[in-house]
Amino acid sequence: MQKGKIGVSSDNLFPIIKKFLYSDHDIFLREIVSNAVDATQKLKTLAARGETAVSVENAKVRVAFDADKKTITVSDNGIGMTAEEVEKYINQIAFSGANEFLEKYKNDANAIIGHFGLGFYSSFMVSHKVEVVTKSYKEGAQAVRWECDGSPEYILEEAERAEVGTDIIMYVNEESEEFLNKARLDEILNKYCKFLPIPVVFGKKTDWKDGKEVETDEDNQINDPSPAWTKKPVDLKEEDYASFYRQLYPFGEEPLFNIHLNVDYPFNLTGILYFPKLKNTIEVQKNKIQLYCNQVFVTDSVEGIVPDFLTLLHGVIDSPDIPLNVSRSYLQSDSNVKKISSHVTKKVADRLQQLFKDSREDFEKKWDDLKIFIEYGMLTEEKFEDKAKDFFLFKNTEGKYFTSSEYETLIKDSQTDKDGNLIYLYASNEEEQYTFIQEAKNKGYDVIVMDDVLSTHLINKFEQNDQKKRFVRIDSDVVDNLIAKEDQSEKLSMEEREELSPVFQAVCPANNGVNYMIDFKAMGESGQPMVITRNEFMRRMKDMSKLQGGGGMNFYGDMPESLNLVVNTDHPLVKKVLAEKDAALSAELETTNAALATLKAEQESLEKAKEGKKDEEIPAADKEKLDDVSKKITELEADKRSKLDAFGKDSKLAKQLVDLALLANGLLKGADLDKFVRRSVELIN
Ligand code: ADP
Ligand code: MG
């Protein structure tokens, strides 16, 4: 028997391992099982080369636990170790500056374990004692037993082992007894070892007999040693990809399509990425991409490792070239990782491009489920945007799809405004904006649908990319104003407009936190008598500030909503309101208007007399006169407005017209809606 000290520069490595590696204790099993797999693969390679006669046919890695003895054992039929090799590989983890390093990465278990080959020693995170019984494949090798209780002292002695291979026996410490549990071990194995390349067995398969769960004779193999991504694409059918997806995400919804990644230069990368059906959301989707290193699971949080938009995809990436065991910040700046990342981006874009070219019809069918992904990519990755230009689609309200250039051609003639801007009319809600869409269509315009969470951002991006393109929401103005052609004339005199404004203002809802601005437009006799529009700029600002939730744009978010009530001066019913107003008020208003005209003329001449004079040069009498005139004007105007206001409040027709416009926009609710219905019945009678 031999006793000695492990070749660690620090005497207290074990306390440090235990203390600092607390975050991910369960990786001890990954490390020990993957060592067993490595050892088995090595022996298989030797066997394949004819360098050993040891049988590798049924080589398996076995995981077992004994709740009474409080041990977890991992056994393999791998290459084994001689006493010298145990010395070399297990005892001499000689590295310098261990303390310093451990201190630096104390919160990143993966970094410490991978960086210094602490793989085997991670067993001490959960054990107070670890035993290794191993027999080398080398002819005539003597089996040996190594034992260490967590202090730097170890024991190495001759032992008995019938077959070539290694047992790692971990004596589980008190704090780690949770691992002496079938379900817990199942969970860890399923997480880290599901696709290891050598069969891993954990106990026996169970069966139900007489209402009881009983063990069968069959090994319970927990892994699939040759998952789809390790195979050649030519050997796989669509069904194989589909069933692999189910293997990864048993509860996932069927994906749209996939990409099989297979690179061996300038780096090694394999994997299968799936495009999920994305709903109208960019919330993190729960089926995350899984990162593997030679079939060993490393992580499923790939943020910062692949571009953000790619994290919406599902599937597997496997690369021995990603330094997977180092810290996250290191990963993100690693040049291999960057290369891999841009390669994957390119592959994804190419795949979409190819799909579009091969079957446009099919691509269009998938578009609605795909667009969020593509839009997200366009907004965040310039390289992707460049490529996506060719297959990004606009969908119009008729359900037809167009590429950017096709759409440009379609609307060029009819939707270029007088300044040469190309106007894209869009609807954000086809149902709510139905009337507006119809009006635009009647006018010969085309309307696209931009109704997802990224639409506003995308529109801003399109407008930034091309100054001559404008996106205008269909309800942001009356149809005649959406695309400014040549100047349109007003058919109402200034005075008539001034007198109608307060009439309609009087019947606008006053207490729902919305400002109404009255505007006039000749929209033809067959147009609606009144239309409500939302200012495009204000609306976008509000939308953006909503999306950003807080942040600097809240100025707009907090502004009261402002709506334009556009009165169609051509409409017979509007003319009727005008006529009723004249009938009711013209006698009174005529006097007021005449008085106002005189006063205003007087005011003007007084103002003129003041021009160019210093204050002290103006006679006091004139000043008084001007003040007096101004006051009278204000009074008369207020009086006039209150008369118009009173008339408006009494005008059922005016009220009815405003309510109809509100109703068309879904803004008429509760008591107002009830009153509207009653008034309608009354008017029909
Ligand atoms: P790494 O796996 O990165 O080399 P580890 O600390 O996990 O580092 O293992 C150290 C070494 O111990 C391995 O390289 C291997 O030579 C040896 N070893 C560990 N486990 C086994 C095993 N089950 N069979 C044979 N050799 C093993
Ligand atoms: Mg290892």
XYZ file of C-alpha atoms and ligand atoms in Angstrom:
713
model
C 0.000 0.000 0.000
C 1.161 3.480 -0.834
C 0.286 6.710 0.874
C 0.965 10.161 -0.454
C -0.079 13.698 -0.990
C -2.022 14.868 -3.952
C -0.038 17.233 -6.118
C -2.045 20.315 -5.531
C -0.165 23.468 -4.729
C -2.794 24.431 -2.224
C -3.384 22.365 0.864
C -6.984 23.272 1.016
C -8.286 22.571 -2.427
C -11.120 20.443 -1.210
C -12.695 23.001 1.043
C -12.466 25.409 -1.838
C -14.085 22.973 -4.237
C -16.903 22.420 -1.825
C -17.351 26.027 -0.978
C -17.155 27.626 -4.362
C -18.722 25.105 -6.603
C -22.018 25.150 -4.833
C -24.106 26.586 -7.608
C -24.190 23.569 -9.876
C -23.498 20.586 -7.706
C -25.298 18.276 -10.072
C -22.562 18.554 -12.702
C -20.422 16.108 -10.705
C -22.383 13.349 -12.373
C -21.841 14.787 -15.828
C -18.108 14.922 -15.172
C -17.789 11.390 -13.798
C -20.059 9.839 -16.427
C -18.360 11.646 -19.278
C -14.965 10.445 -18.007
C -16.349 6.919 -18.122
C -17.601 7.519 -21.647
C -14.213 8.938 -22.684
C -12.439 5.890 -21.274
C -14.811 3.573 -23.134
C -14.361 5.429 -26.394
C -10.599 5.255 -26.034
C -10.750 1.511 -25.635
C -13.061 1.225 -28.632
C -10.620 3.175 -30.739
C -7.781 0.885 -29.678
C -9.924 -2.155 -30.429
C -10.812 -0.815 -33.842
C -7.104 -0.415 -34.588
C -6.479 -3.959 -33.396
C -4.329 -2.787 -30.522
C -6.228 -4.676 -27.885
C -8.066 -7.932 -27.672
C -10.362 -6.757 -24.874
C -13.962 -7.039 -25.953
C -15.731 -3.715 -26.395
C -18.902 -5.046 -27.971
C -21.195 -4.483 -25.061
C -19.327 -1.721 -23.330
C -21.695 0.295 -21.186
C -21.439 2.869 -18.482
C -23.442 1.975 -15.400
C -24.710 4.370 -12.802
C -25.997 2.987 -9.501
C -26.683 4.174 -5.997
C -27.008 2.530 -2.615
C -29.196 4.441 -0.231
C -28.031 2.425 2.788
C -24.333 2.680 2.143
C -24.895 6.220 0.841
C -22.839 5.672 -2.276
C -23.168 6.534 -5.934
C -21.112 4.367 -8.251
C -20.213 4.937 -11.878
C -18.674 1.924 -13.597
C -17.308 1.506 -17.075
C -15.678 -1.104 -19.311
C -13.235 1.418 -20.592
C -9.500 1.651 -20.854
C -8.848 1.655 -17.088
C -5.716 2.928 -15.377
C -2.483 1.414 -14.142
C -1.069 2.527 -10.798
C 1.291 4.869 -12.678
C -1.621 6.364 -14.554
C -3.595 6.944 -11.384
C -0.535 8.735 -10.067
C -0.265 10.799 -13.152
C -3.881 11.608 -13.997
C -5.581 11.616 -10.652
C -2.913 12.627 -8.159
C -0.975 15.267 -9.920
C -3.439 17.939 -10.700
C -0.525 20.255 -10.655
C -1.464 23.772 -11.358
C -0.249 27.018 -10.061
C -2.231 29.841 -8.605
C -5.182 27.638 -7.778
C -6.417 29.911 -5.040
C -6.207 32.977 -7.163
C -8.109 31.366 -9.971
C -10.724 29.849 -7.749
C -11.255 33.198 -6.106
C -11.732 34.888 -9.445
C -14.270 32.438 -10.773
C -15.883 31.436 -7.548
C -19.357 31.927 -8.945
C -18.765 30.036 -12.111
C -18.430 26.351 -11.416
C -18.114 25.484 -15.084
C -15.123 27.749 -15.516
C -13.178 26.202 -12.667
C -13.991 22.653 -13.503
C -13.207 22.866 -17.179
C -10.222 25.101 -16.962
C -8.066 22.952 -14.799
C -9.426 19.547 -15.548
C -11.103 19.440 -12.188
C -13.626 17.133 -13.758
C -12.804 14.167 -11.628
C -12.421 16.244 -8.475
C -15.890 17.673 -8.826
C -16.943 14.381 -7.204
C -15.752 15.891 -3.940
C -18.495 18.487 -4.131
C -20.905 15.788 -3.041
C -18.642 13.217 -1.346
C -16.687 12.961 1.838
C -14.731 10.083 0.349
C -14.103 8.871 -3.189
C -12.790 5.486 -4.196
C -11.441 4.468 -7.589
C -11.105 0.776 -8.437
C -9.563 0.365 -11.835
C -7.894 -2.189 -14.064
C -6.014 -1.155 -17.169
C -6.594 -2.824 -20.551
C -2.827 -3.379 -20.743
C -1.850 -7.018 -20.636
C -1.153 -8.309 -17.186
C -2.126 -5.070 -15.530
C -2.750 -5.190 -11.793
C -6.034 -3.706 -10.613
C -5.593 -0.870 -8.107
C -7.689 0.936 -5.568
C -7.305 4.622 -4.816
C -9.019 6.292 -1.958
C -9.164 9.828 -0.709
C -11.274 11.354 2.031
C -11.124 14.931 0.970
C -7.867 15.773 2.655
C -4.794 16.017 0.440
C -3.769 12.531 1.625
C -4.621 9.534 -0.508
C -4.217 5.761 -0.429
C -3.184 3.670 -3.434
C -3.125 -0.119 -3.169
C -3.490 -3.311 -5.137
C -7.034 -4.550 -5.564
C -9.257 -7.085 -7.274
C -11.292 -6.325 -10.370
C -12.399 -9.083 -12.716
C -12.750 -7.031 -15.865
C -10.925 -4.163 -17.444
C -12.492 -0.838 -16.567
C -13.103 1.549 -13.709
C -15.498 2.048 -10.812
C -15.792 5.447 -9.247
C -17.450 5.081 -5.857
C -18.605 8.305 -4.256
C -19.441 8.284 -0.530
C -22.080 10.963 -0.496
C -21.728 13.590 2.198
C -24.515 14.702 4.480
C -25.431 17.873 2.631
C -25.735 15.993 -0.647
C -28.055 13.198 0.316
C -30.620 14.558 -2.120
C -28.610 12.755 -4.797
C -29.291 9.366 -3.215
C -32.618 9.361 -4.918
C -33.746 7.681 -8.097
C -35.851 10.538 -9.373
C -33.116 13.089 -8.736
C -30.472 11.012 -10.493
C -32.884 10.348 -13.349
C -33.345 14.054 -13.716
C -29.624 14.828 -13.790
C -28.846 12.021 -16.210
C -31.652 13.142 -18.452
C -30.335 16.665 -18.421
C -26.643 16.070 -19.039
C -26.244 12.561 -20.419
C -29.192 12.098 -22.748
C -27.104 11.986 -25.905
C -23.741 10.658 -24.713
C -22.175 8.434 -27.370
C -21.839 5.288 -25.222
C -24.857 3.542 -23.667
C -25.427 4.748 -20.117
C -27.457 2.456 -17.897
C -29.216 3.438 -14.716
C -30.827 0.456 -13.002
C -33.389 -1.770 -14.676
C -36.465 -0.932 -16.656
C -39.629 -1.171 -14.634
C -43.000 -2.607 -15.415
C -46.421 -2.488 -13.792
C -47.585 -5.774 -12.329
C -50.657 -6.161 -10.134
C -50.750 -2.439 -9.575
C -47.130 -2.408 -8.459
C -44.019 -1.143 -10.155
C -41.525 -3.993 -10.529
C -38.080 -4.224 -12.038
C -37.539 -6.208 -15.227
C -34.296 -7.845 -16.393
C -33.776 -5.236 -19.014
C -31.157 -2.504 -18.545
C -32.623 0.953 -18.242
C -30.577 2.841 -20.819
C -31.086 6.529 -20.327
C -29.402 7.881 -23.459
C -29.593 7.815 -27.215
C -25.947 7.323 -28.270
C -26.494 8.420 -31.859
C -28.871 11.356 -31.936
C -30.006 12.740 -35.279
C -27.548 15.615 -35.402
C -24.581 13.216 -35.429
C -25.875 11.551 -38.580
C -25.472 12.632 -42.179
C -28.354 14.687 -43.589
C -28.674 12.253 -46.509
C -29.425 9.464 -44.076
C -32.308 11.299 -42.450
C -35.895 11.695 -43.518
C -38.303 14.446 -42.489
C -39.845 12.018 -40.033
C -36.468 11.519 -38.345
C -36.141 15.235 -37.805
C -39.657 15.381 -36.441
C -39.083 12.548 -34.016
C -35.796 14.022 -32.854
C -37.663 17.230 -32.118
C -40.088 15.270 -29.959
C -37.141 13.643 -28.245
C -35.798 17.082 -27.345
C -39.092 18.692 -26.447
C -41.721 16.073 -25.714
C -44.392 18.721 -25.227
C -43.355 21.087 -27.990
C -45.590 22.051 -30.873
C -44.464 20.729 -34.247
C -41.900 23.079 -35.774
C -42.120 24.649 -39.234
C -38.864 23.312 -40.667
C -35.252 22.745 -39.726
C -31.632 23.314 -40.657
C -29.051 20.599 -40.294
C -25.712 22.218 -39.509
C -22.627 20.341 -40.525
C -19.317 22.176 -40.651
C -15.826 20.831 -40.279
C -13.771 23.754 -41.416
C -12.585 26.226 -40.105
C -14.238 24.896 -36.976
C -16.241 21.896 -36.020
C -19.935 22.279 -35.645
C -22.906 20.020 -35.989
C -26.476 20.489 -34.953
C -30.069 20.765 -35.981
C -32.002 23.974 -35.561
C -35.765 24.064 -35.740
C -37.977 27.000 -36.633
C -40.860 27.010 -34.209
C -44.223 28.535 -34.936
C -43.908 31.890 -33.268
C -46.977 33.537 -31.969
C -47.187 37.283 -31.885
C -44.575 37.570 -29.194
C -40.863 37.712 -28.625
C -41.027 36.454 -25.096
C -38.402 33.851 -24.491
C -39.852 30.668 -25.895
C -39.535 27.837 -23.471
C -37.911 25.300 -25.787
C -34.391 26.571 -25.705
C -31.462 25.719 -27.934
C -29.221 23.205 -26.238
C -25.484 23.496 -26.495
C -23.407 20.318 -26.491
C -19.721 19.596 -26.534
C -19.130 16.189 -28.113
C -22.622 15.098 -27.124
C -22.178 16.234 -23.519
C -24.851 18.728 -22.559
C -23.370 22.044 -21.508
C -26.097 24.631 -21.316
C -29.427 25.714 -22.651
C -28.913 29.377 -22.064
C -27.197 30.495 -25.217
C -27.816 34.226 -24.809
C -24.696 36.097 -25.763
C -23.303 33.039 -27.496
C -25.537 33.199 -30.549
C -27.201 36.392 -31.837
C -30.286 37.299 -29.905
C -32.820 36.530 -32.598
C -31.448 33.031 -33.043
C -32.354 32.246 -29.460
C -35.929 32.075 -30.740
C -34.982 28.882 -32.539
C -35.034 25.444 -30.993
C -32.681 22.513 -31.348
C -29.095 21.519 -30.730
C -25.665 22.943 -31.452
C -22.688 20.709 -30.805
C -19.130 21.899 -31.097
C -15.883 20.747 -29.543
C -14.462 24.104 -30.619
C -16.600 26.206 -28.362
C -14.620 26.489 -25.138
C -17.740 25.493 -23.334
C -16.272 25.141 -19.928
C -15.098 28.666 -19.439
C -16.989 31.625 -18.153
C -19.745 33.302 -20.072
C -17.998 36.631 -20.562
C -15.003 34.784 -21.933
C -17.257 32.862 -24.277
C -18.788 35.988 -25.707
C -15.453 37.459 -26.704
C -13.984 34.215 -27.986
C -13.137 34.405 -31.666
C -14.314 30.875 -32.366
C -17.639 31.652 -30.805
C -17.942 34.753 -32.975
C -17.149 32.788 -36.111
C -19.627 30.114 -35.190
C -22.231 32.702 -34.427
C -21.919 34.461 -37.762
C -21.798 31.150 -39.536
C -25.053 30.066 -37.970
C -26.637 33.407 -38.872
C -25.592 32.956 -42.472
C -26.856 29.381 -42.599
C -30.198 30.423 -41.208
C -30.569 33.201 -43.767
C -29.505 30.876 -46.575
C -32.014 28.278 -45.518
C -34.843 30.792 -45.541
C -33.725 32.092 -48.894
C -33.640 28.583 -50.327
C -37.049 27.775 -48.936
C -38.444 30.910 -50.495
C -36.908 30.088 -53.861
C -37.834 26.418 -53.861
C -41.435 26.857 -52.908
C -42.788 30.305 -52.559
C -46.257 28.979 -51.933
C -45.098 26.937 -48.988
C -43.030 29.825 -47.690
C -46.050 32.116 -47.813
C -48.084 29.582 -45.882
C -45.492 29.629 -43.143
C -44.970 33.356 -43.229
C -47.351 34.349 -40.471
C -45.639 31.976 -38.048
C -42.188 32.968 -39.219
C -42.347 36.692 -39.565
C -41.583 37.578 -35.961
C -38.347 35.663 -36.209
C -37.381 37.290 -39.500
C -38.385 40.740 -38.324
C -36.439 40.317 -35.114
C -33.409 39.274 -37.126
C -33.757 42.227 -39.468
C -33.996 44.624 -36.570
C -30.988 43.289 -34.693
C -28.527 41.771 -37.171
C -27.330 43.815 -40.087
C -25.937 40.818 -41.931
C -29.223 39.032 -41.625
C -31.131 42.101 -42.733
C -29.083 42.269 -45.916
C -30.137 38.776 -46.853
C -33.667 39.024 -45.566
C -34.422 41.846 -48.007
C -34.996 39.188 -50.637
C -37.494 37.125 -48.722
C -39.185 39.523 -46.359
C -42.846 39.690 -47.329
C -45.531 42.305 -47.093
C -49.005 40.895 -46.670
C -51.905 43.025 -47.795
C -55.447 43.067 -46.488
C -56.465 40.677 -49.253
C -54.039 38.075 -47.925
C -51.639 38.411 -50.849
C -47.887 38.396 -50.250
C -45.295 40.572 -51.933
C -41.540 40.943 -51.679
C -40.361 44.488 -51.015
C -39.563 45.117 -54.631
C -42.787 43.581 -55.892
C -44.752 45.751 -53.538
C -42.924 48.857 -54.584
C -43.844 48.188 -58.185
C -47.449 47.583 -57.229
C -48.016 50.872 -55.429
C -45.581 53.120 -57.242
C -48.078 54.707 -59.619
C -51.001 55.189 -57.304
C -49.287 55.830 -53.983
C -46.556 58.319 -54.710
C -47.356 61.677 -53.180
C -46.791 65.098 -54.688
C -43.291 65.283 -53.170
C -42.239 61.964 -54.656
C -42.533 59.957 -51.436
C -43.776 56.409 -51.721
C -46.580 55.982 -49.214
C -47.165 52.568 -47.643
C -50.630 52.424 -46.157
C -50.930 49.938 -43.348
C -53.536 48.596 -40.991
C -52.631 47.453 -37.503
C -56.014 45.893 -36.849
C -58.058 44.845 -39.831
C -61.287 44.574 -37.922
C -61.149 47.873 -36.057
C -59.905 49.768 -39.081
C -62.308 48.142 -41.508
C -64.011 51.344 -42.683
C -60.702 53.075 -43.292
C -59.410 50.122 -45.270
C -62.541 50.092 -47.429
C -62.303 53.821 -48.104
C -58.685 53.446 -49.178
C -59.488 50.495 -51.410
C -62.332 52.416 -53.027
C -59.813 55.056 -53.825
C -57.620 52.448 -55.539
C -55.000 52.212 -52.810
C -53.512 49.022 -51.414
C -53.270 48.410 -47.679
C -50.742 46.143 -45.960
C -51.157 44.512 -42.587
C -48.553 45.399 -39.971
C -50.016 44.030 -36.805
C -47.350 42.400 -34.684
C -45.297 43.546 -31.716
C -42.333 44.511 -33.871
C -44.240 46.371 -36.563
C -43.629 49.871 -35.237
C -39.910 49.219 -34.938
C -39.762 47.693 -38.373
C -41.563 50.658 -39.904
C -39.082 53.036 -38.324
C -36.282 50.943 -39.722
C -37.727 50.906 -43.239
C -38.159 54.666 -43.120
C -34.614 55.153 -41.880
C -33.224 52.973 -44.641
C -35.030 54.910 -47.349
C -35.979 58.534 -46.833
C -38.413 58.394 -49.718
C -40.601 55.800 -48.058
C -43.330 56.686 -45.592
C -45.584 54.392 -43.654
C -48.954 55.807 -42.815
C -51.504 54.026 -40.727
C -54.825 53.828 -42.439
C -56.723 55.621 -39.694
C -54.238 58.448 -39.264
C -56.149 60.761 -41.572
C -59.067 60.852 -43.954
C -58.354 58.952 -47.099
C -57.880 62.090 -49.193
C -55.135 63.263 -46.907
C -53.281 59.993 -46.506
C -51.396 60.515 -49.705
C -51.071 64.204 -50.406
C -51.694 64.680 -54.098
C -52.421 68.262 -55.126
C -54.010 70.932 -52.953
C -57.631 70.348 -52.176
C -60.063 73.214 -51.786
C -62.360 73.847 -48.882
C -65.966 74.488 -49.697
C -66.832 76.036 -46.384
C -66.074 79.661 -45.629
C -63.800 80.512 -42.746
C -66.747 81.957 -40.853
C -68.880 78.872 -41.360
C -66.091 76.662 -40.110
C -65.611 78.846 -37.062
C -69.276 78.608 -36.242
C -69.575 74.863 -36.821
C -66.544 73.981 -34.710
C -68.123 74.820 -31.323
C -71.344 73.100 -32.362
C -69.586 69.761 -32.862
C -67.188 70.342 -30.004
C -70.241 70.651 -27.776
C -71.300 67.088 -28.537
C -67.889 65.406 -28.247
C -67.469 63.224 -25.173
C -65.951 65.496 -22.574
C -64.891 63.267 -19.763
C -62.955 60.287 -21.107
C -59.457 61.768 -21.139
C -59.403 62.273 -24.873
C -58.949 65.595 -26.661
C -61.011 66.083 -29.786
C -59.899 68.524 -32.459
C -62.490 69.538 -35.029
C -61.272 69.705 -38.595
C -63.003 70.139 -41.936
C -62.461 68.422 -45.225
C -64.395 68.092 -48.468
C -64.660 64.318 -48.761
C -67.430 63.966 -51.318
C -71.148 63.496 -50.858
C -70.877 59.726 -50.685
C -68.145 59.810 -48.045
C -68.895 59.442 -44.357
C -70.247 62.644 -42.739
C -67.577 62.456 -40.076
C -64.359 60.504 -39.580
C -62.137 60.109 -36.545
C -58.401 59.909 -37.161
C -55.336 59.531 -34.988
C -52.218 61.519 -35.539
C -49.613 59.062 -36.863
C -46.627 60.584 -35.079
C -48.311 60.839 -31.685
C -49.684 57.354 -31.982
C -46.315 55.813 -32.846
C -44.671 57.605 -29.952
C -47.319 56.261 -27.626
C -46.942 52.745 -29.031
C -43.176 52.833 -28.619
C -43.350 54.124 -25.095
C -45.825 51.363 -24.280
C -43.443 48.748 -25.689
C -40.511 50.130 -23.781
C -42.495 50.187 -20.596
C -41.242 53.199 -18.705
C -38.016 54.605 -20.092
C -37.417 58.013 -21.550
C -40.346 58.159 -23.940
C -42.923 58.290 -21.221
C -43.574 61.932 -22.008
C -45.666 60.665 -24.912
C -47.095 57.776 -22.997
C -48.517 60.198 -20.445
C -50.020 62.620 -22.942
C -53.788 62.437 -23.204
C -54.925 60.811 -26.389
C -55.756 63.313 -29.080
C -58.173 62.479 -31.863
C -59.168 64.454 -34.927
C -62.830 64.686 -35.738
C -62.871 65.451 -39.424
C -66.138 66.888 -40.681
C -67.038 66.170 -44.305
C -68.187 69.543 -45.618
C -69.665 67.905 -48.719
C -72.032 65.717 -46.813
C -75.764 66.609 -46.928
C -76.197 65.876 -43.209
C -73.399 68.256 -42.296
C -75.009 70.850 -44.527
C -78.231 70.163 -42.695
C -76.598 70.923 -39.329
C -75.289 74.134 -40.836
C -78.741 75.050 -42.071
C -80.370 74.246 -38.724
C -77.803 76.365 -36.983
C -78.524 79.249 -39.342
C -82.252 78.887 -38.834
C -81.904 78.889 -35.058
C -79.241 81.510 -34.594
C -78.792 83.598 -37.713
C -80.886 86.528 -36.490
C -78.989 86.728 -33.206
C -75.624 85.970 -34.692
C -76.091 88.505 -37.471
C -76.195 91.337 -34.954
C -73.281 89.900 -33.024
C -71.280 89.364 -36.178
C -71.953 92.899 -37.385
C -70.916 94.304 -34.017
C -67.821 92.117 -34.031
C -66.894 93.272 -37.530
C -67.124 96.925 -36.503
C -65.112 96.314 -33.338
C -62.455 94.377 -35.192
C -62.079 97.112 -37.776
C -61.700 99.601 -34.977
C -59.176 97.381 -33.220
C -57.181 97.070 -36.407
C -56.977 100.775 -37.021
C -55.951 101.406 -33.413
C -53.239 98.771 -33.706
C -52.050 100.398 -36.887
C -51.830 103.818 -35.250
C -49.616 102.267 -32.573
C -47.149 100.860 -35.052
C -43.648 102.257 -34.872
C -44.425 104.356 -31.816
C -42.879 104.063 -28.409
C -45.200 103.386 -25.546
C -44.952 106.906 -24.122
C -45.788 108.450 -27.504
C -49.218 106.781 -27.610
C -52.000 108.943 -26.190
C -53.509 107.486 -23.054
C -57.010 107.777 -24.540
C -56.049 105.552 -27.469
C -54.629 102.949 -25.123
C -57.789 102.880 -23.118
C -59.848 102.662 -26.270
C -57.866 99.655 -27.511
C -58.212 97.853 -24.202
C -61.904 98.544 -24.235
C -62.367 97.288 -27.807
C -60.362 94.121 -27.124
C -62.413 93.418 -24.049
C -65.662 93.838 -25.937
C -64.466 91.516 -28.686
C -63.572 88.837 -26.156
C -66.965 89.189 -24.508
C -68.878 89.034 -27.764
C -66.914 86.025 -28.932
C -67.512 84.221 -25.678
C -71.170 85.027 -25.926
C -71.285 83.781 -29.495
C -69.508 80.587 -28.532
C -71.882 79.900 -25.704
C -74.832 80.317 -28.060
C -73.265 77.892 -30.524
C -72.435 75.567 -27.685
C -76.016 75.653 -26.446
C -77.289 75.044 -29.944
C -74.889 72.112 -30.375
C -75.929 70.549 -27.085
C -79.544 70.649 -28.279
C -78.830 69.364 -31.767
C -79.756 65.718 -31.971
C -78.386 65.559 -35.470
C -74.942 66.871 -34.493
C -74.849 64.486 -31.556
C -75.923 61.610 -33.758
C -73.224 62.317 -36.339
C -70.444 62.448 -33.758
C -71.726 59.307 -32.077
C -71.766 57.489 -35.410
C -68.133 58.390 -35.988
C -67.259 57.271 -32.454
C -69.182 54.064 -32.966
C -67.284 53.280 -36.182
C -64.103 53.476 -34.129
C -65.282 51.455 -31.190
C -65.207 54.528 -28.978
C -68.855 54.675 -28.048
C -69.488 52.784 -24.859
C -71.629 52.433 -21.769
C -74.213 55.118 -21.067
C -73.276 57.031 -24.228
C -73.944 53.981 -26.339
C -77.258 53.452 -24.606
C -78.302 57.055 -25.231
C -77.256 56.726 -28.831
C -79.463 53.698 -29.328
C -82.467 55.421 -27.738
C -81.907 58.566 -29.770
C -81.626 56.506 -32.955
C -84.970 54.879 -32.312
C -86.472 58.293 -31.643
C -85.043 59.692 -34.871
C -86.343 56.786 -36.928
C -89.807 57.342 -35.475
P -10.335 15.384 -18.163
O -11.522 14.472 -18.343
O -10.633 16.759 -18.654
O -9.078 14.830 -18.709
P -10.713 14.751 -15.418
O -10.338 15.394 -14.151
O -12.169 14.563 -15.646
O -10.128 15.587 -16.597
O -10.013 13.386 -15.500
C -8.593 13.313 -15.355
C -8.030 12.085 -16.001
O -8.312 10.944 -15.202
C -8.611 11.754 -17.341
O -7.982 12.461 -18.381
C -8.319 10.280 -17.451
O -7.002 10.049 -17.896
C -8.417 9.831 -16.022
N -9.726 9.222 -15.771
C -10.742 9.771 -15.113
N -11.810 8.931 -15.079
C -11.433 7.804 -15.747
C -12.069 6.558 -16.066
N -13.341 6.298 -15.700
N -11.355 5.622 -16.770
C -10.106 5.889 -17.128
N -9.447 7.023 -16.868
C -10.091 7.989 -16.183
Mg -13.319 14.718 -17.499
